[in-house]
Structures are given as structure tokens and as C-alpha cells.
Amino acid sequence: MKVLLIILSLSFFCFDIVDSQIVRRLSSTQSVQQALDSNLYVQSVSMSLSADKASVGTSFNIPKSEIGFSYGNVSSAAVDNSLSFSQSFLFPSVYFNQLKLSKAKALAGEYRLKDAQLQLSAKVKRLYWKIVYCKALNSLLISEDSLLSSVVIATQSRVSSGDAASLDLMSARSLQMETKNKQKKNEVDIDILTDEFKSLLNISFPFLLNDSVLVPLPFDSLPTDSLIHNPLWALSSQQTKISEYERLVVRSKIYPDISVGFTSQTYKDLKDFSIGRRFYSVQLGLSFPLFCGGFVADNKVAKARVRQAEAFAYDSQRSLGASYHSQLAECIRLYNSLLYYQQFAVPNANAIIQQSRFAYEQGDISYADYLLNVTRTLQIKQASLESIDLFNQAVILFDTILGKIY
């Protein structure tokens, strides 16, 4: 019996160890890295990049060689045999331009992968800090519920002594129930955000966030030239190069194709040569387009696509620049609002609630004034948390415009 109890206790102890190992703590950086390593969309973009890099080898895709053998009455009544070999090539500039085009497309694929990683990183960081905000709000609502519970108790005491009306008690309880309702809604929001977060990271194990306190993220306004680190900025420029290389490929295809050949044949019917003697010949050919209308039209289309890519790149980069300036102004605006709450509003609210509670208990202020002060204080504290959350979300978007993944 003692042995069985020891075994059971050891098994429970082992399960506790397993549970503690399964629950992982994740920081913002670790969460981003986890998502980059396991997110299926990023993996699919990475596979597409691998295909683009592999396609570089198809730039010198030379047509198949032709080898022929003939036996019989090839050129006379005698039985001869003929062996032939031929190979055709596009003009050499076609292959070199195709190589440049393939490399440019592979580089564009790298920019697409970086953009996919950047967008995924932004989603992870937004969800991460939104969860931190909701948990901080939940803690605040719990403290507010405790505060309102003391208000209800004090109001009940004053109603019993006849110093307050029953309507005051109903108002206090109503405000407390409203706070409890906000808390329940916030807990549901935490569950929803957690499920979205786990889906982005492609994980199923339970986790805890390293950041338990909602704090403002570091904010650094960089000069506009830092936009070149945004993959969309680089991708728009690379698309222009791709269009230019496509035009060069189209233009070089109007040049003649080259063909070479070799033939070895016997002529047994000739009297002047010994039996079985072979004759050799070499062929060299050039293929010119007699009707160039299609090539000219293709070249015009390629030029139009170059101009289209240039216009798109200019518009994309101009739009990124505008987004940079507008988001910078938004971050500064929210930062000033954040400073107002941290340096002035919240300290004053704490002082107001303490003095109001003491004055209400001493009967120096009415219940209506006390409840008004309590409500206003709770609103200020919730607005302070919301200002931090809005600022953090704005900073994450600003970092995304600058091309920062972590």
C-alpha cells in the first residue's frame, strides 16, 4: 500500500513538471520569431522564393539537340548510311537578358518574403500588446469593482442610518454591476485575442506573456530615408528593373537564331573513291524574321509596361512617404496625450478619489458628488490605459512603415 502511494505521488509530481514545461513564457520578440518559423503563409511565400531562385537555372534553356541516322538508298542506288547532328540557339543576348530577368525576379521574391514577414510581425505585435492591454484593463476593473463594493457598503450604512436615500444605493449597485459586465466582456475579448494569437503563431501549447504591465513602447522618429528599409519600397523599384529586363528579352528575340550542324555520309556508288569512304560536312544557319510586325508590337507592349512599372513605383513610394509623415504625426499626438494622463490626469484622479472618500464618509459632500468623482476617476484611469494601447498600436504601425520586424 505504501509503495502504491509513493508511485502515485511520484506520478502526480511528474505531471506537474510536464505541465510546467508545456506552459511557455513568450516575449514580444519570441512571439514574432515563433510566428516567422511556423506560420504557414510565410512558409508558402518562402517556397515561392525557392522556386524563383531555382528558375535562374532555366535562363540558358537551350533547345534539344537533334541526332539523325539514315540507312539505305540515301543519295544513290547503293546502300549508304548517314549520320547527322544539329543544334539551334537563340541569339546570345537573349540568354544573358533572361539570366538578368531571372535574378531580378528572385530578388523581388526576397522582398515579398520580407514584406510577408513584416506584415506577420506587425499582426503578432499588435495582438501581443492588445492582450497585455486587455489584461491590464481586467486588473483595473477588478480594483474598480473592489472600490465600488466599498461604496455600496458605505451607502448601505448611510441608508440604514437615514443619511442617504435608497436611490443612492441603487445607483451604486448599478454602477458596480456595469463594471462587472465590462469585466466579463473584457475576459471574452482576452479569450478571442488569445485564440487569434495562437493561430498566428501556429501553436497549440498554453503560454504566458512576459509583459504583465502595460507600458509605452519605445518611439524613435527616424529621417525619411529610412523608408528604403521597407520591402515594399524596394519591391516597387525592383518591379521597374524586372519590366526593363523583360523589354530587353523581347527586343533581343528579334535578333537571328543560330543553328549549327554536322553530317557524315557514305557514297558507295562513286567510282573515283574507295568503297566505304565517308564524306563530312558542316552547316551554319541564321534564322531571320521576315515579318517583324509581331516583334515590333511586343517591344511596344514591353516599353509600355516599363512606363507603367515606373509610375507604380513612384506612386507606391510617394504613398509610403505620406504614410510615414501622417503616422509620425499620429504617434506624436498620442504621445502628448499619454504624457497628459501619466503626469497630470492619473495622479490627480488618485488624489480626488482619496479625498472624496474621506469627505463622503465624514458627510462633507453629498452622495451625488461622491459618485460623480468616483465615476470620473474610473473613466480617467480607463482612458489612461486606452491611451497607452492606442500609442503602442500607432508605434507598431510606424515601425512597420520603417520596415522593422522586431
Short mmCIF file of C-alpha atoms in Angstrom, two decimals:
data_model
loop_
_atom_site.label_atom_id
_atom_site.label_comp_id
_atom_site.label_asym_id
_atom_site.label_seq_id
_atom_site.Cartn_x
_atom_site.Cartn_y
_atom_site.Cartn_z
CA MET A 1 0.00 0.00 0.00
CA LYS A 2 2.83 2.41 0.86
CA VAL A 3 4.58 1.55 -2.41
CA LEU A 4 1.40 2.33 -4.34
CA LEU A 5 1.04 5.70 -2.60
CA ILE A 6 4.67 6.53 -3.38
CA ILE A 7 4.17 5.63 -7.05
CA LEU A 8 1.00 7.73 -7.28
CA SER A 9 2.67 10.72 -5.61
CA LEU A 10 5.62 10.46 -7.98
CA SER A 11 3.30 10.28 -10.98
CA PHE A 12 1.45 13.41 -9.88
CA PHE A 13 4.78 15.14 -9.35
CA CYS A 14 5.91 14.19 -12.87
CA PHE A 15 2.71 15.52 -14.41
CA ASP A 16 3.27 18.84 -12.62
CA ILE A 17 6.73 19.00 -14.15
CA VAL A 18 5.32 18.24 -17.60
CA ASP A 19 2.67 20.90 -17.20
CA SER A 20 5.24 23.47 -16.10
CA GLN A 21 7.32 22.62 -19.17
CA ILE A 22 4.37 22.88 -21.55
CA VAL A 23 3.40 26.35 -20.39
CA ARG A 24 5.86 28.66 -22.14
CA ARG A 25 6.56 32.30 -21.46
CA LEU A 26 6.74 34.40 -24.61
CA SER A 27 8.14 37.86 -25.06
CA SER A 28 7.20 40.05 -27.98
CA THR A 29 10.40 39.15 -29.83
CA GLN A 30 10.00 35.43 -29.13
CA SER A 31 6.40 35.57 -30.34
CA VAL A 32 7.46 37.18 -33.60
CA GLN A 33 10.20 34.61 -34.12
CA GLN A 34 7.81 31.76 -33.34
CA ALA A 35 5.38 33.10 -35.94
CA LEU A 36 8.11 33.53 -38.57
CA ASP A 37 9.27 29.96 -38.01
CA SER A 38 5.89 28.23 -38.06
CA ASN A 39 3.35 30.43 -39.86
CA LEU A 40 2.09 28.58 -42.93
CA TYR A 41 1.61 31.68 -45.10
CA VAL A 42 5.22 32.76 -44.58
CA GLN A 43 6.32 29.23 -45.38
CA SER A 44 4.37 29.29 -48.65
CA VAL A 45 5.99 32.61 -49.63
CA SER A 46 9.38 31.11 -48.77
CA MET A 47 8.64 28.14 -51.04
CA SER A 48 7.72 30.55 -53.82
CA LEU A 49 11.09 32.27 -53.32
CA SER A 50 12.84 28.90 -53.62
CA ALA A 51 11.05 28.35 -56.92
CA ASP A 52 12.14 31.80 -58.15
CA LYS A 53 15.76 31.04 -57.28
CA ALA A 54 15.56 27.65 -58.99
CA SER A 55 14.19 29.32 -62.13
CA VAL A 56 17.51 31.17 -62.55
CA GLY A 57 18.90 27.92 -63.94
CA THR A 58 16.32 27.95 -66.75
CA SER A 59 17.81 31.14 -68.25
CA PHE A 60 20.10 29.10 -70.53
CA ASN A 61 17.42 26.62 -71.54
CA ILE A 62 18.87 25.60 -74.90
CA PRO A 63 16.63 23.57 -77.26
CA LYS A 64 17.23 19.84 -77.58
CA SER A 65 19.96 18.60 -79.91
CA GLU A 66 18.86 16.59 -82.97
CA ILE A 67 20.75 13.44 -83.93
CA GLY A 68 19.67 11.52 -87.03
CA PHE A 69 20.77 8.29 -88.71
CA SER A 70 19.78 7.16 -92.19
CA TYR A 71 20.45 3.79 -93.84
CA GLY A 72 19.56 2.69 -97.35
CA ASN A 73 19.39 4.44 -100.69
CA VAL A 74 20.30 7.81 -99.30
CA SER A 75 21.66 9.50 -102.45
CA SER A 76 22.15 6.72 -104.99
CA ALA A 77 21.22 3.16 -105.82
CA ALA A 78 23.89 1.90 -103.46
CA VAL A 79 23.15 1.28 -99.81
CA ASP A 80 24.67 4.12 -97.80
CA ASN A 81 24.37 5.41 -94.26
CA SER A 82 24.24 8.95 -92.99
CA LEU A 83 24.77 10.35 -89.52
CA SER A 84 23.68 13.94 -88.76
CA PHE A 85 23.77 16.26 -85.75
CA SER A 86 22.15 19.70 -85.44
CA GLN A 87 21.71 22.26 -82.68
CA SER A 88 19.85 25.56 -82.66
CA PHE A 89 20.42 28.55 -80.35
CA LEU A 90 18.73 31.81 -79.68
CA PHE A 91 20.85 34.90 -80.08
CA PRO A 92 23.32 35.00 -77.11
CA SER A 93 21.95 38.30 -75.76
CA VAL A 94 18.60 36.54 -75.19
CA TYR A 95 20.15 34.14 -72.69
CA PHE A 96 22.08 36.84 -70.84
CA ASN A 97 18.99 39.07 -70.60
CA GLN A 98 16.93 36.09 -69.40
CA LEU A 99 19.55 35.48 -66.72
CA LYS A 100 19.29 39.10 -65.55
CA LEU A 101 15.49 38.81 -65.57
CA SER A 102 15.51 35.60 -63.51
CA LYS A 103 17.88 37.07 -60.93
CA ALA A 104 15.73 40.21 -60.71
CA LYS A 105 12.61 38.10 -60.13
CA ALA A 106 14.41 36.09 -57.44
CA LEU A 107 15.40 39.32 -55.69
CA ALA A 108 11.80 40.53 -55.92
CA GLY A 109 10.78 37.24 -54.31
CA GLU A 110 13.10 38.02 -51.39
CA TYR A 111 11.41 41.40 -50.95
CA ARG A 112 7.98 39.71 -51.00
CA LEU A 113 9.13 37.31 -48.31
CA LYS A 114 10.42 40.21 -46.20
CA ASP A 115 7.10 42.01 -46.66
CA ALA A 116 5.16 38.89 -45.62
CA GLN A 117 7.39 38.57 -42.55
CA LEU A 118 6.97 42.28 -41.79
CA GLN A 119 3.17 42.15 -42.03
CA LEU A 120 3.03 38.99 -39.91
CA SER A 121 5.33 40.59 -37.33
CA ALA A 122 3.06 43.63 -37.13
CA LYS A 123 -0.01 41.43 -36.58
CA VAL A 124 1.76 39.45 -33.84
CA LYS A 125 2.97 42.57 -32.03
CA ARG A 126 -0.46 44.23 -32.26
CA LEU A 127 -2.16 41.16 -30.80
CA TYR A 128 0.56 40.72 -28.18
CA TRP A 129 0.18 44.23 -26.80
CA LYS A 130 -3.60 44.17 -27.20
CA ILE A 131 -3.68 41.11 -24.93
CA VAL A 132 -1.42 42.92 -22.43
CA TYR A 133 -3.80 45.89 -22.57
CA CYS A 134 -6.88 43.75 -22.00
CA LYS A 135 -5.26 42.01 -19.04
CA ALA A 136 -4.23 45.37 -17.57
CA LEU A 137 -7.79 46.59 -18.10
CA ASN A 138 -9.07 43.46 -16.39
CA SER A 139 -6.89 44.18 -13.35
CA LEU A 140 -8.15 47.76 -13.32
CA LEU A 141 -11.77 46.62 -13.50
CA ILE A 142 -11.17 44.24 -10.58
CA SER A 143 -9.78 47.11 -8.50
CA GLU A 144 -12.71 49.29 -9.58
CA ASP A 145 -15.13 46.57 -8.53
CA SER A 146 -13.43 46.47 -5.13
CA LEU A 147 -13.71 50.24 -4.86
CA LEU A 148 -17.38 50.21 -5.81
CA SER A 149 -18.03 47.41 -3.33
CA SER A 150 -16.76 49.69 -0.57
CA VAL A 151 -19.01 52.45 -1.96
CA VAL A 152 -22.01 50.12 -1.81
CA ILE A 153 -21.19 49.11 1.76
CA ALA A 154 -20.78 52.74 2.84
CA THR A 155 -24.03 53.69 1.09
CA GLN A 156 -25.87 50.80 2.77
CA SER A 157 -24.64 52.09 6.14
CA ARG A 158 -25.83 55.60 5.41
CA VAL A 159 -29.20 54.35 4.13
CA SER A 160 -29.65 52.36 7.35
CA SER A 161 -28.86 55.46 9.41
CA GLY A 162 -31.19 57.57 7.30
CA ASP A 163 -28.40 59.80 5.96
CA ALA A 164 -28.91 58.62 2.36
CA ALA A 165 -31.82 57.60 0.19
CA SER A 166 -32.39 54.11 -1.18
CA LEU A 167 -31.99 55.57 -4.68
CA ASP A 168 -28.34 56.26 -3.85
CA LEU A 169 -27.85 52.59 -3.03
CA MET A 170 -29.48 51.54 -6.30
CA SER A 171 -27.17 53.88 -8.24
CA ALA A 172 -24.09 52.47 -6.51
CA ARG A 173 -25.14 48.89 -7.20
CA SER A 174 -25.97 49.75 -10.81
CA LEU A 175 -22.50 51.22 -11.32
CA GLN A 176 -20.94 48.14 -9.75
CA MET A 177 -22.93 45.79 -12.00
CA GLU A 178 -21.87 47.84 -15.02
CA THR A 179 -18.23 47.36 -14.00
CA LYS A 180 -18.75 43.60 -13.59
CA ASN A 181 -20.34 43.47 -17.03
CA LYS A 182 -17.32 45.28 -18.53
CA GLN A 183 -15.06 42.78 -16.81
CA LYS A 184 -16.92 39.79 -18.28
CA LYS A 185 -16.84 41.32 -21.75
CA ASN A 186 -13.13 42.02 -21.38
CA GLU A 187 -12.45 38.41 -20.35
CA VAL A 188 -14.21 37.22 -23.51
CA ASP A 189 -12.08 39.63 -25.54
CA ILE A 190 -8.95 38.14 -23.96
CA ASP A 191 -10.04 34.63 -24.97
CA ILE A 192 -10.73 35.75 -28.56
CA LEU A 193 -7.42 37.58 -28.85
CA THR A 194 -5.57 34.60 -27.37
CA ASP A 195 -7.07 32.25 -29.98
CA GLU A 196 -6.10 34.65 -32.77
CA PHE A 197 -2.61 34.94 -31.32
CA LYS A 198 -2.16 31.15 -31.18
CA SER A 199 -3.42 30.87 -34.75
CA LEU A 200 -0.86 33.39 -35.98
CA LEU A 201 1.94 31.61 -34.15
CA ASN A 202 0.58 28.22 -35.26
CA ILE A 203 0.89 26.82 -31.74
CA SER A 204 -1.36 24.72 -29.53
CA PHE A 205 0.52 24.76 -26.23
CA PRO A 206 -0.53 27.12 -23.40
CA PHE A 207 1.57 30.22 -22.90
CA LEU A 208 2.06 33.26 -20.71
CA LEU A 209 3.18 36.68 -21.85
CA ASN A 210 6.37 38.07 -20.36
CA ASP A 211 4.92 41.57 -20.20
CA SER A 212 2.36 41.74 -17.42
CA VAL A 213 2.41 45.54 -17.13
CA LEU A 214 1.20 47.78 -19.94
CA VAL A 215 3.98 50.25 -20.72
CA PRO A 216 4.53 52.58 -23.71
CA LEU A 217 6.73 51.14 -26.44
CA PRO A 218 9.96 52.95 -27.33
CA PHE A 219 9.38 55.53 -30.04
CA ASP A 220 12.13 56.76 -32.35
CA SER A 221 11.33 59.08 -35.24
CA LEU A 222 13.88 58.42 -37.97
CA PRO A 223 14.56 60.52 -41.08
CA THR A 224 12.58 59.77 -44.22
CA ASP A 225 15.48 57.98 -45.95
CA SER A 226 14.95 55.06 -43.56
CA LEU A 227 11.95 54.13 -45.71
CA ILE A 228 14.32 52.33 -48.04
CA HIS A 229 14.32 49.51 -45.48
CA ASN A 230 10.63 48.93 -46.17
CA PRO A 231 10.41 45.90 -48.52
CA LEU A 232 7.52 47.46 -50.45
CA TRP A 233 9.74 50.43 -51.27
CA ALA A 234 12.47 48.11 -52.58
CA LEU A 235 9.93 45.86 -54.32
CA SER A 236 8.42 48.74 -56.28
CA SER A 237 11.90 49.71 -57.53
CA GLN A 238 12.69 46.09 -58.33
CA GLN A 239 9.49 45.74 -60.38
CA THR A 240 10.77 48.56 -62.59
CA LYS A 241 14.01 46.66 -63.19
CA ILE A 242 12.04 43.49 -63.96
CA SER A 243 9.97 45.33 -66.57
CA GLU A 244 13.15 46.74 -68.13
CA TYR A 245 14.76 43.28 -68.32
CA GLU A 246 11.57 41.88 -69.85
CA ARG A 247 11.79 44.59 -72.51
CA LEU A 248 15.42 43.65 -73.23
CA VAL A 249 14.45 39.99 -73.59
CA VAL A 250 11.67 40.88 -76.02
CA ARG A 251 13.97 43.16 -78.01
CA SER A 252 16.79 40.62 -78.23
CA LYS A 253 14.43 37.95 -79.58
CA ILE A 254 14.18 39.89 -82.84
CA TYR A 255 17.84 39.07 -83.49
CA PRO A 256 18.53 36.00 -85.66
CA ASP A 257 18.54 32.49 -84.25
CA ILE A 258 21.68 30.46 -84.82
CA SER A 259 21.86 26.84 -85.92
CA VAL A 260 24.89 24.56 -86.43
CA GLY A 261 25.05 21.07 -87.85
CA PHE A 262 27.35 18.24 -88.81
CA THR A 263 26.78 15.42 -91.31
CA SER A 264 28.77 12.26 -92.06
CA GLN A 265 27.65 10.14 -95.05
CA THR A 266 28.99 7.30 -97.22
CA TYR A 267 28.87 7.37 -101.05
CA LYS A 268 29.48 3.79 -102.15
CA ASP A 269 28.22 4.39 -105.68
CA LEU A 270 31.07 6.74 -106.63
CA LYS A 271 33.77 5.09 -108.83
CA ASP A 272 36.53 7.50 -108.02
CA PHE A 273 36.72 6.69 -104.32
CA SER A 274 37.34 3.55 -102.43
CA ILE A 275 34.36 1.67 -101.05
CA GLY A 276 33.21 2.82 -97.69
CA ARG A 277 34.76 6.27 -97.80
CA ARG A 278 32.81 8.85 -95.75
CA PHE A 279 32.15 12.45 -96.63
CA TYR A 280 31.73 15.14 -93.96
CA SER A 281 30.01 18.48 -93.99
CA VAL A 282 29.33 21.28 -91.53
CA GLN A 283 26.27 23.57 -91.59
CA LEU A 284 25.82 27.04 -90.12
CA GLY A 285 22.50 28.83 -90.37
CA LEU A 286 20.85 32.08 -89.28
CA SER A 287 17.09 32.50 -88.91
CA PHE A 288 15.80 35.99 -89.69
CA PRO A 289 12.24 37.14 -89.16
CA LEU A 290 10.79 38.19 -92.50
CA PHE A 291 7.62 39.52 -90.87
CA CYS A 292 8.58 41.75 -87.92
CA GLY A 293 5.17 43.16 -87.07
CA GLY A 294 4.67 40.85 -84.08
CA PHE A 295 8.14 41.57 -82.68
CA VAL A 296 7.65 45.31 -83.02
CA ALA A 297 4.27 45.10 -81.26
CA ASP A 298 5.77 43.03 -78.43
CA ASN A 299 8.52 45.62 -77.99
CA LYS A 300 5.94 48.42 -77.76
CA VAL A 301 4.00 46.47 -75.15
CA ALA A 302 7.18 45.90 -73.12
CA LYS A 303 8.03 49.62 -73.24
CA ALA A 304 4.52 50.49 -72.05
CA ARG A 305 4.90 48.06 -69.14
CA VAL A 306 8.19 49.71 -68.18
CA ARG A 307 6.46 53.09 -68.01
CA GLN A 308 3.61 51.51 -66.03
CA ALA A 309 6.06 49.98 -63.53
CA GLU A 310 7.87 53.30 -63.15
CA ALA A 311 4.59 55.12 -62.47
CA PHE A 312 3.53 52.45 -59.98
CA ALA A 313 6.89 52.62 -58.18
CA TYR A 314 6.68 56.40 -57.94
CA ASP A 315 3.13 56.27 -56.61
CA SER A 316 3.95 53.50 -54.10
CA GLN A 317 6.99 55.30 -52.75
CA ARG A 318 5.13 58.59 -52.56
CA SER A 319 2.29 56.85 -50.71
CA LEU A 320 4.78 55.30 -48.25
CA GLY A 321 6.31 58.72 -47.65
CA ALA A 322 2.89 60.21 -46.95
CA SER A 323 2.07 57.33 -44.60
CA TYR A 324 5.36 57.91 -42.80
CA HIS A 325 4.63 61.59 -42.14
CA SER A 326 1.00 61.04 -41.14
CA GLN A 327 1.84 58.15 -38.82
CA LEU A 328 4.69 60.13 -37.28
CA ALA A 329 2.26 62.96 -36.52
CA GLU A 330 -0.21 60.45 -35.07
CA CYS A 331 2.45 58.98 -32.78
CA ILE A 332 3.44 62.43 -31.55
CA ARG A 333 -0.21 63.33 -30.91
CA LEU A 334 -0.85 60.14 -28.95
CA TYR A 335 2.41 60.54 -27.06
CA ASN A 336 1.37 64.00 -25.88
CA SER A 337 -1.98 62.58 -24.79
CA LEU A 338 -0.14 59.80 -22.97
CA LEU A 339 2.03 62.30 -21.12
CA TYR A 340 -1.09 64.22 -20.05
CA TYR A 341 -2.59 61.14 -18.41
CA GLN A 342 0.65 59.94 -16.82
CA GLN A 343 1.87 63.29 -15.49
CA PHE A 344 -1.38 65.05 -14.64
CA ALA A 345 -4.69 63.23 -15.02
CA VAL A 346 -3.97 59.94 -13.22
CA PRO A 347 -2.15 61.47 -10.20
CA ASN A 348 -4.99 63.99 -9.81
CA ALA A 349 -7.58 61.22 -10.13
CA ASN A 350 -5.90 59.23 -7.34
CA ALA A 351 -5.88 62.28 -5.10
CA ILE A 352 -9.51 63.08 -5.92
CA ILE A 353 -10.77 59.59 -5.10
CA GLN A 354 -8.95 59.53 -1.75
CA GLN A 355 -10.17 62.96 -0.69
CA SER A 356 -13.70 62.28 -1.95
CA ARG A 357 -13.94 59.04 0.02
CA PHE A 358 -12.80 60.74 3.20
CA ALA A 359 -15.17 63.70 2.65
CA TYR A 360 -18.11 61.40 1.90
CA GLU A 361 -17.50 59.30 4.98
CA GLN A 362 -17.35 62.50 7.06
CA GLY A 363 -20.54 63.77 5.44
CA ASP A 364 -18.85 66.83 3.92
CA ILE A 365 -20.07 66.06 0.36
CA SER A 366 -23.28 64.58 -0.95
CA TYR A 367 -23.60 61.12 -2.42
CA ALA A 368 -24.17 62.59 -5.86
CA ASP A 369 -20.87 64.50 -5.70
CA TYR A 370 -19.02 61.45 -4.40
CA LEU A 371 -20.43 59.17 -7.09
CA LEU A 372 -19.60 61.75 -9.74
CA ASN A 373 -15.99 61.89 -8.53
CA VAL A 374 -15.75 58.10 -8.43
CA THR A 375 -17.17 57.74 -11.95
CA ARG A 376 -14.87 60.42 -13.31
CA THR A 377 -11.83 58.84 -11.65
CA LEU A 378 -12.63 55.43 -13.13
CA GLN A 379 -13.08 56.98 -16.55
CA ILE A 380 -9.70 58.72 -16.32
CA LYS A 381 -7.88 55.50 -15.37
CA GLN A 382 -9.51 53.56 -18.18
CA ALA A 383 -8.73 56.37 -20.62
CA SER A 384 -5.11 56.32 -19.43
CA LEU A 385 -4.81 52.62 -20.23
CA GLU A 386 -6.51 53.18 -23.57
CA SER A 387 -4.08 56.00 -24.40
CA ILE A 388 -1.14 53.63 -23.83
CA ASP A 389 -2.77 50.98 -26.02
CA LEU A 390 -3.50 53.46 -28.83
CA PHE A 391 0.06 54.78 -28.64
CA ASN A 392 1.54 51.27 -28.77
CA GLN A 393 -0.60 50.32 -31.75
CA ALA A 394 0.47 53.52 -33.54
CA VAL A 395 4.15 52.85 -32.79
CA ILE A 396 3.85 49.29 -34.15
CA LEU A 397 2.35 50.63 -37.38
CA PHE A 398 5.08 53.29 -37.58
CA ASP A 399 7.78 50.61 -37.11
CA THR A 400 6.11 48.57 -39.85
CA ILE A 401 6.36 51.51 -42.26
CA LEU A 402 10.07 51.75 -41.38
CA GLY A 403 10.49 48.02 -42.10
CA LYS A 404 11.24 46.91 -38.52
CA ILE A 405 10.35 43.27 -37.93
CA TYR A 406 11.32 43.01 -34.23
#
